[in-house]
Short mmCIF file of C-alpha atoms in Angstrom, two decimals:
data_model
loop_
_atom_site.label_atom_id
_atom_site.label_comp_id
_atom_site.label_asym_id
_atom_site.label_seq_id
_atom_site.Cartn_x
_atom_site.Cartn_y
_atom_site.Cartn_z
CA MET A 9 -8.83 12.47 -40.52
CA ALA A 10 -8.78 14.42 -37.26
CA GLU A 11 -10.08 11.33 -35.43
CA LYS A 12 -7.24 9.21 -36.83
CA ILE A 13 -4.61 11.77 -35.87
CA ASN A 14 -6.07 11.99 -32.38
CA ASN A 15 -6.10 8.21 -31.99
CA ARG A 16 -2.53 8.01 -33.22
CA SER A 17 -1.35 10.52 -30.62
CA VAL A 18 -3.35 8.77 -27.89
CA LEU A 19 -1.61 5.49 -28.72
CA PHE A 20 1.93 6.69 -29.38
CA ASN A 21 2.47 9.68 -27.06
CA PRO A 22 2.78 7.49 -23.94
CA LEU A 23 5.64 5.56 -25.56
CA SER A 24 7.97 8.55 -25.27
CA LYS A 25 6.69 12.12 -25.11
CA ASN A 26 4.23 11.40 -22.29
CA ASN A 27 5.65 8.15 -20.90
CA PRO A 28 3.94 7.33 -17.58
CA VAL A 29 7.21 6.34 -15.86
CA VAL A 30 9.91 8.70 -17.12
CA VAL A 31 7.72 11.77 -17.74
CA GLN A 32 4.83 11.45 -15.28
CA VAL A 33 6.94 9.42 -12.79
CA LEU A 34 4.12 6.95 -12.07
CA GLY A 35 4.37 3.22 -11.31
CA ILE A 36 7.89 3.51 -9.91
CA CYS A 37 7.28 1.02 -7.07
CA SER A 38 6.81 -1.95 -9.38
CA VAL A 39 9.81 -0.85 -11.46
CA LEU A 40 11.94 -1.14 -8.33
CA ALA A 41 10.41 -4.44 -7.25
CA VAL A 42 10.11 -6.72 -10.30
CA THR A 43 13.03 -5.81 -12.57
CA ALA A 44 15.88 -7.80 -11.02
CA LYS A 45 15.17 -10.34 -13.78
CA LEU A 46 13.92 -9.68 -17.30
CA GLU A 47 11.24 -12.39 -17.43
CA PRO A 48 9.09 -11.15 -14.52
CA ALA A 49 9.50 -7.59 -15.84
CA ILE A 50 8.04 -8.65 -19.20
CA VAL A 51 5.19 -10.59 -17.59
CA MET A 52 4.39 -7.71 -15.26
CA GLY A 53 4.33 -5.31 -18.19
CA MET A 54 2.02 -7.55 -20.22
CA SER A 55 -0.27 -7.91 -17.22
CA VAL A 56 -0.51 -4.14 -16.80
CA ILE A 57 -1.20 -3.69 -20.53
CA ALA A 58 -4.10 -6.15 -20.36
CA VAL A 59 -5.60 -4.77 -17.16
CA LEU A 60 -5.19 -1.13 -18.22
CA ALA A 61 -6.63 -1.61 -21.71
CA PHE A 62 -9.71 -3.59 -20.65
CA SER A 63 -10.42 -1.55 -17.52
CA ASN A 64 -10.28 1.60 -19.66
CA VAL A 65 -12.83 0.11 -22.04
CA ILE A 66 -15.16 -1.07 -19.27
CA ILE A 67 -15.08 2.25 -17.43
CA SER A 68 -15.59 4.12 -20.70
CA LEU A 69 -18.68 2.01 -21.45
CA LEU A 70 -20.04 2.67 -17.97
CA ARG A 71 -18.96 6.31 -17.66
CA ASN A 72 -22.42 7.80 -18.19
CA THR A 73 -24.06 5.53 -15.62
CA ILE A 74 -21.51 5.74 -12.78
CA PRO A 75 -22.56 8.15 -10.00
CA THR A 76 -19.83 10.71 -9.42
CA ASN A 77 -19.57 10.07 -5.69
CA ILE A 78 -18.74 6.36 -6.12
CA ARG A 79 -16.71 6.46 -9.34
CA ILE A 80 -13.41 5.58 -7.60
CA ILE A 81 -15.02 2.55 -5.93
CA VAL A 82 -16.38 1.36 -9.28
CA GLN A 83 -12.97 1.82 -10.90
CA LEU A 84 -11.29 -0.18 -8.13
CA VAL A 85 -13.84 -2.99 -8.44
CA VAL A 86 -13.31 -3.22 -12.21
CA VAL A 87 -9.51 -3.22 -11.87
CA ALA A 88 -9.61 -5.74 -9.00
CA GLY A 89 -11.76 -8.13 -11.03
CA LEU A 90 -9.36 -7.97 -13.99
CA VAL A 91 -6.32 -8.39 -11.73
CA VAL A 92 -7.85 -11.54 -10.22
CA ILE A 93 -8.34 -12.95 -13.73
CA VAL A 94 -4.74 -12.13 -14.71
CA SER A 95 -3.42 -13.61 -11.46
CA GLN A 96 -5.34 -16.85 -12.00
CA LEU A 97 -4.12 -17.14 -15.58
CA LEU A 98 -0.52 -16.66 -14.49
CA GLN A 99 -0.86 -19.29 -11.77
CA ALA A 100 -2.34 -21.70 -14.32
CA PHE A 101 0.07 -21.12 -17.22
CA ALA A 102 3.19 -19.41 -15.80
CA TYR A 103 3.36 -20.56 -12.20
CA ASP A 104 7.10 -19.98 -11.70
CA VAL A 105 6.85 -16.38 -12.89
CA SER A 106 3.75 -15.90 -10.78
CA LYS A 107 5.75 -16.97 -7.73
CA GLN A 108 8.53 -14.52 -8.61
CA LEU A 109 6.06 -11.66 -8.95
CA SER A 110 4.45 -12.67 -5.65
CA VAL A 111 2.17 -9.93 -4.29
CA PHE A 112 3.09 -7.42 -6.99
CA ILE A 113 0.48 -8.73 -9.44
CA GLY A 114 -2.16 -8.03 -6.81
CA LEU A 115 -0.72 -4.57 -6.26
CA ILE A 116 -1.56 -3.67 -9.87
CA ILE A 117 -4.86 -2.62 -8.28
CA THR A 118 -3.10 0.30 -6.60
CA ASN A 119 -0.89 1.21 -9.57
CA CYS A 120 -1.32 4.97 -10.00
CA ILE A 121 -0.99 4.66 -13.79
CA LEU A 122 -4.24 2.68 -13.93
CA MET A 123 -6.22 4.91 -11.62
CA GLY A 124 -4.84 8.00 -13.34
CA ARG A 125 -5.87 6.87 -16.83
CA LEU A 126 -9.31 5.68 -15.68
CA GLU A 127 -10.01 8.99 -13.98
CA ALA A 128 -8.37 11.32 -16.50
CA PHE A 129 -9.19 9.58 -19.79
CA ALA A 130 -11.66 6.69 -19.70
CA MET A 131 -14.24 8.66 -17.69
CA ALA A 132 -14.31 11.31 -20.41
CA ASN A 133 -13.81 9.42 -23.68
CA ARG A 134 -15.37 6.72 -25.84
CA PRO A 135 -14.29 3.04 -25.64
CA TRP A 136 -11.99 2.89 -28.68
CA PRO A 137 -9.79 5.89 -27.76
CA SER A 138 -9.83 4.61 -24.17
CA PHE A 139 -8.62 1.21 -25.35
CA LEU A 140 -5.80 2.84 -27.34
CA ASP A 141 -4.91 4.99 -24.33
CA GLY A 142 -4.69 1.88 -22.16
CA ILE A 143 -2.55 0.03 -24.70
CA GLY A 144 -0.26 3.02 -25.21
CA ASN A 145 0.31 3.70 -21.53
CA GLY A 146 0.71 0.00 -20.81
CA ILE A 147 3.34 -0.38 -23.52
CA GLY A 148 5.11 2.80 -22.37
CA TYR A 149 5.27 1.37 -18.86
CA THR A 150 6.44 -2.02 -20.16
CA ILE A 151 9.23 -0.48 -22.25
CA ILE A 152 10.77 1.03 -19.12
CA LEU A 153 10.36 -2.23 -17.17
CA VAL A 154 12.08 -4.20 -19.95
CA ILE A 155 14.98 -1.74 -20.25
CA VAL A 156 15.57 -1.72 -16.50
CA GLY A 157 15.20 -5.50 -16.26
CA PHE A 158 17.58 -6.00 -19.19
CA PHE A 159 20.44 -4.04 -17.62
CA ARG A 160 19.86 -5.29 -14.08
CA GLU A 161 19.85 -8.96 -15.06
CA LEU A 162 22.70 -8.65 -17.57
CA LEU A 163 25.03 -6.71 -15.28
CA GLY A 164 23.87 -8.26 -12.03
CA SER A 165 23.63 -11.93 -13.01
CA GLY A 166 25.30 -12.22 -16.42
CA THR A 167 22.10 -13.73 -17.84
CA LEU A 168 19.07 -12.73 -19.90
CA LEU A 169 15.78 -14.57 -19.50
CA GLY A 170 17.71 -17.10 -17.43
CA TYR A 171 20.22 -17.90 -20.19
CA GLN A 172 23.93 -17.26 -19.65
CA VAL A 173 25.03 -14.33 -21.80
CA VAL A 174 28.40 -13.35 -20.38
CA PRO A 175 30.89 -16.01 -21.63
CA GLN A 176 32.63 -18.21 -19.10
CA TRP A 177 36.05 -17.01 -20.27
CA CYS A 178 35.16 -13.52 -18.99
CA TYR A 179 34.75 -14.96 -15.50
CA ASP A 180 37.94 -16.99 -15.94
CA HIS A 181 39.78 -13.73 -16.62
CA GLY A 182 38.44 -11.98 -13.55
CA TYR A 183 35.04 -10.59 -14.56
CA VAL A 184 32.61 -10.45 -11.64
CA ASN A 185 28.87 -9.81 -11.78
CA ASN A 186 27.84 -6.52 -10.19
CA GLY A 187 25.82 -7.68 -7.20
CA LEU A 188 24.56 -4.16 -6.58
CA MET A 189 22.48 -4.32 -9.77
CA ILE A 190 20.08 -6.87 -8.31
CA LEU A 191 19.33 -4.68 -5.28
CA PRO A 192 16.17 -2.50 -5.49
CA PRO A 193 17.98 0.87 -5.18
CA MET A 194 19.82 0.20 -8.44
CA ALA A 195 16.49 0.07 -10.26
CA LEU A 196 16.00 3.69 -9.23
CA VAL A 197 19.49 4.55 -10.50
CA VAL A 198 18.77 2.91 -13.88
CA VAL A 199 15.42 4.72 -14.13
CA ALA A 200 17.18 8.00 -13.33
CA CYS A 201 19.65 7.33 -16.18
CA ILE A 202 16.74 6.63 -18.55
CA ILE A 203 15.05 9.87 -17.50
CA TRP A 204 18.32 11.77 -18.06
CA VAL A 205 18.76 10.33 -21.57
CA HIS A 206 15.08 10.83 -22.40
CA ARG A 207 15.08 14.49 -21.37
CA SER A 208 18.37 15.11 -23.14
CA TYR A 209 16.63 14.20 -26.39
CA ASN A 210 13.36 15.94 -25.47
CA LYS A 211 14.38 19.48 -24.55
CA ASP A 212 10.76 20.62 -24.25
CA LEU A 213 10.33 18.38 -21.18
CA GLN A 214 13.10 20.13 -19.29
CA GLU A 215 11.92 22.53 -16.61
#
């Protein structure tokens, strides 16, 4: 029973209580860069989930054979290999989104969430908890990307996933899209609002 409770906390804590973006403030760069539209935000989040989960498992399987002095290099090689696979799959099956994400898929390699979880969790735990930790942190990261992308695209372009959401009659009566929302600094403002709301409901996180 203790194992199940532990696995449950490993999976679900990163969704809120220990979210990598709003609590640990990791992975902010990609939040600023890929959330002007909802679709690339979702794809980026799914890519990070896949890379984080499988890299955690691989490093966990190898943890007892990796020399301490080269562990970071091994982690980078594993993540880089998985990122190349994800990048190739996106170019094959979602080319337009791949073009929108541009270099940011490749920069998953340097995402501090991945390196942090590999070093702090996968190197010290068995494969199954490591897999759950990767899934949990990946989903926690993706939730923030989707929320930010939702508001930025809706308020900045009047669309969601490329479909017009704001009715034409709103524009006919003077409504104007907020062009500031599609600029990178507004992603930081939206994240700050999420952090404010999150900490308002989680008093124990307040310093």
